[in-house]
PDB file of C-alpha atoms in Angstrom:
ATOM      1  CA  ASP B1123     -99.378 132.431-140.730  1.00 59.00           C
ATOM      2  CA  ALA B1124    -101.012 129.094-141.471  1.00 62.00           C
ATOM      3  CA  LYS B1125    -104.487 128.364-140.191  1.00 84.00           C
ATOM      4  CA  THR B1126    -105.132 125.469-137.817  1.00 90.00           C
ATOM      5  CA  THR B1127    -108.161 123.219-137.342  1.00 92.00           C
ATOM      6  CA  GLN B1128    -108.932 121.506-134.048  1.00 95.00           C
ATOM      7  CA  PRO B1129    -111.969 119.573-132.786  1.00 96.00           C
ATOM      8  CA  PRO B1130    -114.053 121.805-130.522  1.00 95.00           C
ATOM      9  CA  SER B1131    -114.181 119.339-127.624  1.00 97.00           C
ATOM     10  CA  MET B1132    -112.806 116.025-126.367  1.00 97.00           C
ATOM     11  CA  ASP B1133    -113.174 113.805-123.317  1.00 96.00           C
ATOM     12  CA  CYS B1134    -110.549 111.707-121.588  1.00 96.00           C
ATOM     13  CA  ALA B1135    -110.578 109.429-118.557  1.00 97.00           C
ATOM     14  CA  GLU B1136    -108.293 110.354-115.697  1.00 97.00           C
ATOM     15  CA  GLY B1137    -104.999 108.466-115.866  1.00 96.00           C
ATOM     16  CA  ARG B1138    -105.326 107.726-119.575  1.00 96.00           C
ATOM     17  CA  ALA B1139    -103.434 109.423-122.381  1.00 97.00           C
ATOM     18  CA  ALA B1140    -105.112 112.413-123.985  1.00 97.00           C
ATOM     19  CA  ASN B1141    -104.343 112.804-127.690  1.00 98.00           C
ATOM     20  CA  LEU B1142    -105.295 116.190-129.104  1.00 98.00           C
ATOM     21  CA  PRO B1143    -105.123 116.514-132.897  1.00 97.00           C
ATOM     22  CA  CYS B1144    -104.429 119.610-134.982  1.00 96.00           C
ATOM     23  CA  ASN B1145    -104.516 120.045-138.747  1.00 95.00           C
ATOM     24  CA  HIS B1146    -102.300 122.663-140.362  1.00 91.00           C
ATOM     25  CA  SER B1147    -102.247 121.642-144.010  1.00 90.00           C
ATOM     26  CA  THR B1148    -100.994 125.051-145.257  1.00 87.00           C
ATOM     27  CA  ILE B1149     -98.002 125.196-142.944  1.00 88.00           C
ATOM     28  CA  SER B1150     -94.841 126.662-144.456  1.00 84.00           C
ATOM     29  CA  GLY B1151     -91.371 125.236-144.134  1.00 83.00           C
ATOM     30  CA  ASN B1152     -90.230 127.843-141.617  1.00 80.00           C
ATOM     31  CA  GLU B1153     -93.315 127.732-139.407  1.00 83.00           C
ATOM     32  CA  TYR B1154     -93.282 126.123-135.994  1.00 85.00           C
ATOM     33  CA  VAL B1155     -96.190 124.404-134.257  1.00 89.00           C
ATOM     34  CA  TYR B1156     -96.931 125.799-130.796  1.00 89.00           C
ATOM     35  CA  TRP B1157     -99.334 124.489-128.172  1.00 93.00           C
ATOM     36  CA  TYR B1158    -100.799 126.525-125.334  1.00 93.00           C
ATOM     37  CA  ARG B1159    -103.545 125.721-122.862  1.00 95.00           C
ATOM     38  CA  GLN B1160    -105.944 127.871-120.879  1.00 94.00           C
ATOM     39  CA  ILE B1161    -107.371 126.640-117.628  1.00 94.00           C
ATOM     40  CA  HIS B1162    -110.659 128.261-116.664  1.00 89.00           C
ATOM     41  CA  SER B1163    -110.271 131.841-115.359  1.00 83.00           C
ATOM     42  CA  GLN B1164    -106.543 131.935-116.079  1.00 88.00           C
ATOM     43  CA  GLY B1165    -104.383 133.265-118.883  1.00 91.00           C
ATOM     44  CA  PRO B1166    -103.031 130.843-121.511  1.00 92.00           C
ATOM     45  CA  GLN B1167     -99.909 128.864-120.641  1.00 92.00           C
ATOM     46  CA  TYR B1168     -97.216 127.716-123.073  1.00 89.00           C
ATOM     47  CA  ILE B1169     -96.864 123.913-123.301  1.00 93.00           C
ATOM     48  CA  ILE B1170     -94.528 122.920-126.103  1.00 92.00           C
ATOM     49  CA  HIS B1171     -93.462 123.693-129.655  1.00 89.00           C
ATOM     50  CA  GLY B1172     -91.805 121.868-132.575  1.00 89.00           C
ATOM     51  CA  LEU B1173     -90.657 122.269-136.166  1.00 88.00           C
ATOM     52  CA  LYS B1174     -90.417 118.788-137.663  1.00 89.00           C
ATOM     53  CA  ASN B1175     -89.069 116.415-135.050  1.00 86.00           C
ATOM     54  CA  ASN B1176     -91.132 114.996-132.226  1.00 93.00           C
ATOM     55  CA  GLU B1177     -90.656 116.834-128.957  1.00 94.00           C
ATOM     56  CA  THR B1178     -91.174 115.950-125.309  1.00 95.00           C
ATOM     57  CA  ASN B1179     -90.994 117.959-122.122  1.00 93.00           C
ATOM     58  CA  GLU B1180     -92.251 117.574-118.567  1.00 93.00           C
ATOM     59  CA  MET B1181     -95.769 118.565-119.576  1.00 92.00           C
ATOM     60  CA  ALA B1182     -96.442 116.796-122.865  1.00 96.00           C
ATOM     61  CA  SER B1183     -95.224 115.232-126.105  1.00 97.00           C
ATOM     62  CA  LEU B1184     -95.703 116.663-129.571  1.00 97.00           C
ATOM     63  CA  ILE B1185     -95.879 114.372-132.580  1.00 97.00           C
ATOM     64  CA  ILE B1186     -95.629 116.057-135.992  1.00 96.00           C
ATOM     65  CA  THR B1187     -96.360 114.039-139.132  1.00 96.00           C
ATOM     66  CA  GLU B1188     -93.632 113.683-141.721  1.00 94.00           C
ATOM     67  CA  ASP B1189     -95.422 116.002-144.176  1.00 94.00           C
ATOM     68  CA  ARG B1190     -95.988 118.454-141.283  1.00 94.00           C
ATOM     69  CA  LYS B1191     -99.633 118.904-142.195  1.00 94.00           C
ATOM     70  CA  SER B1192    -100.874 117.725-138.825  1.00 95.00           C
ATOM     71  CA  SER B1193     -99.705 117.189-135.286  1.00 96.00           C
ATOM     72  CA  THR B1194    -100.866 115.602-132.038  1.00 97.00           C
ATOM     73  CA  LEU B1195    -100.332 116.830-128.508  1.00 98.00           C
ATOM     74  CA  ILE B1196    -100.127 113.952-126.045  1.00 98.00           C
ATOM     75  CA  LEU B1197    -100.725 114.261-122.326  1.00 97.00           C
ATOM     76  CA  PRO B1198     -99.487 110.824-121.244  1.00 96.00           C
ATOM     77  CA  HIS B1199    -101.420 110.479-117.973  1.00 95.00           C
ATOM     78  CA  ALA B1200    -104.184 113.043-117.889  1.00 96.00           C
ATOM     79  CA  THR B1201    -105.312 114.402-114.528  1.00 96.00           C
ATOM     80  CA  LEU B1202    -108.335 116.482-113.572  1.00 96.00           C
ATOM     81  CA  ARG B1203    -106.050 119.531-113.539  1.00 95.00           C
ATOM     82  CA  ASP B1204    -105.462 119.065-117.266  1.00 97.00           C
ATOM     83  CA  THR B1205    -109.065 120.052-117.975  1.00 97.00           C
ATOM     84  CA  ALA B1206    -108.589 123.154-120.132  1.00 97.00           C
ATOM     85  CA  VAL B1207    -108.858 124.614-123.618  1.00 96.00           C
ATOM     86  CA  TYR B1208    -105.865 123.617-125.753  1.00 97.00           C
ATOM     87  CA  TYR B1209    -104.709 125.858-128.585  1.00 94.00           C
ATOM     88  CA  CYS B1210    -102.612 124.794-131.549  1.00 93.00           C
ATOM     89  CA  ILE B1211    -100.871 127.687-133.326  1.00 89.00           C
ATOM     90  CA  VAL B1212     -98.446 127.774-136.229  1.00 84.00           C
ATOM     91  CA  ARG B1213     -96.101 130.666-136.959  1.00 76.00           C
ATOM     92  CA  VAL B1214     -92.534 131.437-137.873  1.00 65.00           C
ATOM     93  CA  GLY B1215     -90.069 131.191-135.018  1.00 56.00           C
ATOM     94  CA  ASP B1216     -88.274 134.461-135.716  1.00 53.00           C
ATOM     95  CA  TYR B1217     -89.765 137.355-133.825  1.00 49.00           C
ATOM     96  CA  TYR B1218     -87.979 139.959-135.891  1.00 47.00           C
ATOM     97  CA  ALA B1219     -89.994 139.769-139.041  1.00 44.00           C
ATOM     98  CA  GLY B1220     -92.790 142.306-138.769  1.00 47.00           C
ATOM     99  CA  ASN B1221     -96.135 140.849-137.776  1.00 45.00           C
ATOM    100  CA  ASN B1222     -94.528 137.512-136.962  1.00 47.00           C
ATOM    101  CA  ARG B1223     -94.247 138.772-133.422  1.00 55.00           C
ATOM    102  CA  LYS B1224     -97.846 137.902-132.849  1.00 62.00           C
ATOM    103  CA  LEU B1225     -99.641 134.584-132.601  1.00 70.00           C
ATOM    104  CA  ILE B1226    -102.947 133.893-134.323  1.00 74.00           C
ATOM    105  CA  TRP B1227    -105.320 132.091-131.981  1.00 79.00           C
ATOM    106  CA  GLY B1228    -108.173 129.819-133.020  1.00 82.00           C
ATOM    107  CA  LEU B1229    -110.892 128.521-130.702  1.00 86.00           C
ATOM    108  CA  GLY B1230    -108.929 125.487-129.509  1.00 94.00           C
ATOM    109  CA  THR B1231    -110.115 122.144-128.149  1.00 97.00           C
ATOM    110  CA  SER B1232    -111.925 122.029-124.832  1.00 96.00           C
ATOM    111  CA  LEU B1233    -110.570 118.933-123.074  1.00 98.00           C
ATOM    112  CA  ALA B1234    -112.588 117.479-120.214  1.00 98.00           C
ATOM    113  CA  VAL B1235    -110.764 114.949-118.049  1.00 97.00           C
ATOM    114  CA  ASN B1236    -113.292 112.800-116.238  1.00 95.00           C
ATOM    115  CA  PRO B1237    -112.733 110.907-112.956  1.00 94.00           C
TER     116      PRO B1237
ATOM    117  CA  ASP O 582     -90.657 132.285-112.695  1.00 66.00           C
ATOM    118  CA  VAL O 583     -91.902 134.865-115.150  1.00 62.00           C
ATOM    119  CA  LYS O 584     -94.631 136.938-113.650  1.00 90.00           C
ATOM    120  CA  VAL O 585     -97.128 139.053-115.510  1.00 94.00           C
ATOM    121  CA  THR O 586     -99.534 140.957-113.311  1.00 95.00           C
ATOM    122  CA  GLN O 587    -102.627 142.929-114.211  1.00 95.00           C
ATOM    123  CA  SER O 588    -103.990 145.714-112.062  1.00 90.00           C
ATOM    124  CA  SER O 589    -107.456 144.280-111.509  1.00 91.00           C
ATOM    125  CA  ARG O 590    -109.186 140.900-111.884  1.00 93.00           C
ATOM    126  CA  TYR O 591    -112.632 142.455-112.153  1.00 95.00           C
ATOM    127  CA  LEU O 592    -113.638 145.963-113.187  1.00 96.00           C
ATOM    128  CA  VAL O 593    -117.020 147.601-113.701  1.00 97.00           C
ATOM    129  CA  LYS O 594    -117.207 150.921-115.549  1.00 97.00           C
ATOM    130  CA  ARG O 595    -119.926 153.095-117.020  1.00 97.00           C
ATOM    131  CA  THR O 596    -120.379 153.920-120.688  1.00 98.00           C
ATOM    132  CA  GLY O 597    -118.268 156.913-121.667  1.00 97.00           C
ATOM    133  CA  GLU O 598    -115.733 156.554-118.868  1.00 97.00           C
ATOM    134  CA  LYS O 599    -112.010 156.510-119.595  1.00 97.00           C
ATOM    135  CA  VAL O 600    -110.575 153.175-118.505  1.00 97.00           C
ATOM    136  CA  PHE O 601    -106.957 152.239-117.828  1.00 97.00           C
ATOM    137  CA  LEU O 602    -105.824 148.624-117.685  1.00 97.00           C
ATOM    138  CA  GLU O 603    -102.294 148.162-116.406  1.00 97.00           C
ATOM    139  CA  CYS O 604     -99.916 145.283-117.022  1.00 97.00           C
ATOM    140  CA  VAL O 605     -96.499 144.747-115.452  1.00 97.00           C
ATOM    141  CA  GLN O 606     -93.932 142.025-116.193  1.00 96.00           C
ATOM    142  CA  ASP O 607     -90.827 141.306-114.165  1.00 94.00           C
ATOM    143  CA  MET O 608     -88.637 139.416-116.668  1.00 88.00           C
ATOM    144  CA  ASP O 609     -87.243 142.289-118.731  1.00 90.00           C
ATOM    145  CA  HIS O 610     -89.194 141.126-121.803  1.00 88.00           C
ATOM    146  CA  GLU O 611     -89.034 143.306-124.885  1.00 87.00           C
ATOM    147  CA  ASN O 612     -92.446 142.380-126.283  1.00 87.00           C
ATOM    148  CA  MET O 613     -95.781 143.004-124.604  1.00 91.00           C
ATOM    149  CA  PHE O 614     -99.283 142.303-125.893  1.00 91.00           C
ATOM    150  CA  TRP O 615    -102.904 143.128-125.143  1.00 95.00           C
ATOM    151  CA  TYR O 616    -105.639 140.687-126.172  1.00 94.00           C
ATOM    152  CA  ARG O 617    -109.327 140.486-125.591  1.00 95.00           C
ATOM    153  CA  GLN O 618    -111.139 137.190-125.306  1.00 94.00           C
ATOM    154  CA  ASP O 619    -114.799 136.689-126.057  1.00 93.00           C
ATOM    155  CA  PRO O 620    -116.890 133.500-126.229  1.00 88.00           C
ATOM    156  CA  GLY O 621    -116.886 132.039-129.722  1.00 85.00           C
ATOM    157  CA  LEU O 622    -114.230 134.472-130.949  1.00 86.00           C
ATOM    158  CA  GLY O 623    -111.123 133.307-129.096  1.00 84.00           C
ATOM    159  CA  LEU O 624    -108.199 135.589-128.351  1.00 88.00           C
ATOM    160  CA  ARG O 625    -107.872 138.629-130.551  1.00 90.00           C
ATOM    161  CA  LEU O 626    -104.844 140.898-130.534  1.00 89.00           C
ATOM    162  CA  ILE O 627    -105.553 144.562-129.812  1.00 93.00           C
ATOM    163  CA  TYR O 628    -102.064 146.069-129.720  1.00 92.00           C
ATOM    164  CA  PHE O 629     -98.529 144.979-129.099  1.00 89.00           C
ATOM    165  CA  SER O 630     -95.268 146.705-128.273  1.00 91.00           C
ATOM    166  CA  TYR O 631     -91.760 145.512-129.087  1.00 85.00           C
ATOM    167  CA  ASP O 632     -89.874 148.242-127.243  1.00 87.00           C
ATOM    168  CA  VAL O 633     -90.380 151.233-124.996  1.00 92.00           C
ATOM    169  CA  LYS O 634     -92.547 153.850-126.711  1.00 91.00           C
ATOM    170  CA  MET O 635     -93.036 151.513-129.704  1.00 90.00           C
ATOM    171  CA  LYS O 636     -96.419 150.045-130.565  1.00 91.00           C
ATOM    172  CA  GLU O 637     -98.142 148.283-133.402  1.00 88.00           C
ATOM    173  CA  LYS O 638    -101.808 147.740-134.066  1.00 90.00           C
ATOM    174  CA  GLY O 639    -103.147 144.251-133.797  1.00 87.00           C
ATOM    175  CA  ASP O 640    -106.330 142.937-135.357  1.00 86.00           C
ATOM    176  CA  ILE O 641    -108.880 145.034-133.456  1.00 93.00           C
ATOM    177  CA  PRO O 642    -107.304 148.348-132.332  1.00 94.00           C
ATOM    178  CA  GLU O 643    -110.400 150.517-132.832  1.00 95.00           C
ATOM    179  CA  GLY O 644    -111.550 152.161-129.612  1.00 96.00           C
ATOM    180  CA  TYR O 645    -108.283 151.417-127.813  1.00 97.00           C
ATOM    181  CA  SER O 646    -104.918 153.052-127.337  1.00 97.00           C
ATOM    182  CA  VAL O 647    -101.790 151.917-125.507  1.00 97.00           C
ATOM    183  CA  SER O 648     -98.848 153.375-123.673  1.00 97.00           C
ATOM    184  CA  ARG O 649     -95.424 151.935-122.959  1.00 97.00           C
ATOM    185  CA  GLU O 650     -93.266 154.469-121.136  1.00 96.00           C
ATOM    186  CA  LYS O 651     -91.228 151.858-119.250  1.00 96.00           C
ATOM    187  CA  LYS O 652     -90.077 148.438-120.402  1.00 95.00           C
ATOM    188  CA  GLU O 653     -91.931 146.555-117.687  1.00 96.00           C
ATOM    189  CA  ARG O 654     -95.287 148.301-118.020  1.00 97.00           C
ATOM    190  CA  PHE O 655     -97.842 148.269-120.825  1.00 97.00           C
ATOM    191  CA  SER O 656    -101.127 150.105-120.429  1.00 97.00           C
ATOM    192  CA  LEU O 657    -104.330 149.662-122.394  1.00 98.00           C
ATOM    193  CA  ILE O 658    -106.613 152.688-122.542  1.00 98.00           C
ATOM    194  CA  LEU O 659    -110.279 152.790-123.456  1.00 97.00           C
ATOM    195  CA  GLU O 660    -110.821 156.477-124.200  1.00 94.00           C
ATOM    196  CA  SER O 661    -114.603 156.270-123.942  1.00 97.00           C
ATOM    197  CA  ALA O 662    -115.784 152.862-122.804  1.00 97.00           C
ATOM    198  CA  SER O 663    -118.712 151.286-124.609  1.00 97.00           C
ATOM    199  CA  THR O 664    -120.807 148.235-123.801  1.00 97.00           C
ATOM    200  CA  ASN O 665    -119.282 146.295-126.704  1.00 97.00           C
ATOM    201  CA  GLN O 666    -115.934 146.522-124.926  1.00 98.00           C
ATOM    202  CA  THR O 667    -117.207 144.296-122.139  1.00 98.00           C
ATOM    203  CA  SER O 668    -114.750 141.425-122.295  1.00 97.00           C
ATOM    204  CA  MET O 669    -111.870 139.544-120.699  1.00 96.00           C
ATOM    205  CA  TYR O 670    -108.603 141.424-121.305  1.00 97.00           C
ATOM    206  CA  LEU O 671    -105.347 139.503-121.251  1.00 96.00           C
ATOM    207  CA  CYS O 672    -101.842 140.897-121.176  1.00 96.00           C
ATOM    208  CA  ALA O 673     -98.807 138.886-122.285  1.00 92.00           C
ATOM    209  CA  SER O 674     -95.070 139.385-122.636  1.00 90.00           C
ATOM    210  CA  SER O 675     -92.260 137.614-124.448  1.00 86.00           C
ATOM    211  CA  ARG O 676     -88.574 137.860-125.134  1.00 82.00           C
ATOM    212  CA  SER O 677     -87.031 139.060-128.324  1.00 72.00           C
ATOM    213  CA  GLY O 678     -83.464 138.972-129.583  1.00 58.00           C
ATOM    214  CA  THR O 679     -81.253 136.008-130.318  1.00 53.00           C
ATOM    215  CA  GLY O 680     -82.034 132.474-129.331  1.00 50.00           C
ATOM    216  CA  GLY O 681     -84.491 129.845-130.462  1.00 51.00           C
ATOM    217  CA  PRO O 682     -88.287 130.104-130.406  1.00 49.00           C
ATOM    218  CA  SER O 683     -88.493 128.267-127.094  1.00 49.00           C
ATOM    219  CA  LEU O 684     -87.197 131.425-125.483  1.00 49.00           C
ATOM    220  CA  LYS O 685     -89.879 133.522-127.064  1.00 59.00           C
ATOM    221  CA  GLU O 686     -93.084 131.947-125.875  1.00 79.00           C
ATOM    222  CA  GLN O 687     -95.676 134.321-124.513  1.00 85.00           C
ATOM    223  CA  TYR O 688     -96.370 134.518-120.792  1.00 89.00           C
ATOM    224  CA  PHE O 689     -99.835 135.658-119.810  1.00 93.00           C
ATOM    225  CA  GLY O 690    -101.303 137.505-116.889  1.00 94.00           C
ATOM    226  CA  PRO O 691    -104.456 136.301-115.098  1.00 93.00           C
ATOM    227  CA  GLY O 692    -106.750 138.606-117.059  1.00 95.00           C
ATOM    228  CA  THR O 693    -109.090 141.480-116.233  1.00 96.00           C
ATOM    229  CA  ARG O 694    -112.802 140.911-116.693  1.00 96.00           C
ATOM    230  CA  LEU O 695    -114.196 144.310-117.664  1.00 97.00           C
ATOM    231  CA  THR O 696    -117.903 145.035-117.617  1.00 98.00           C
ATOM    232  CA  VAL O 697    -119.154 148.267-119.157  1.00 98.00           C
ATOM    233  CA  THR O 698    -122.714 149.172-118.162  1.00 97.00           C
TER     234      THR O 698
END
């Protein structure tokens, strides 16, 4: 699975958009980009995933560059409850193929949303 | 809602004790995972299971074993606890089978913070 690079920390003002970048320059054609977040003292929570098109759900938007070497998670109106560590992970989408059942976790970006 | 529960939030054990960490999921997921999380190291996979009685080693299986006798339950066993196993332990589950990757995201429990003294 491809390796990802994220900034260790970011700040955002409450009510503003939070844009969290992720580099995955070695991503393969069949690998998806997943985002999870972990609020303090809780287990990680799935946010969104994408392959090549931009995606949006009730939690966030995911923008993937045309060459797929980087992506950005956007929280459109950040709240204090969005303060968490955000993980960007790339892996194949098919859970059948051997070790592809597991996700490889980096250290993520610690996002602080300030009042 | 998918629910993954872990038997304890906090646990304190002595060196050399046998420790059982239990995880139960209620969504009939095929896959279950045990991770440990340490500052500066992130989440590291210990073991995972893709079916009853089936298991595969993750990245750091040494000093641990697992048991999956029923689909909903996945146990992590520390045969002889050591101080370097003091950590946060997280259990997760996910679906397998047909369907897109959105159906296969991992759902996590709240974690067990284990201290070995």
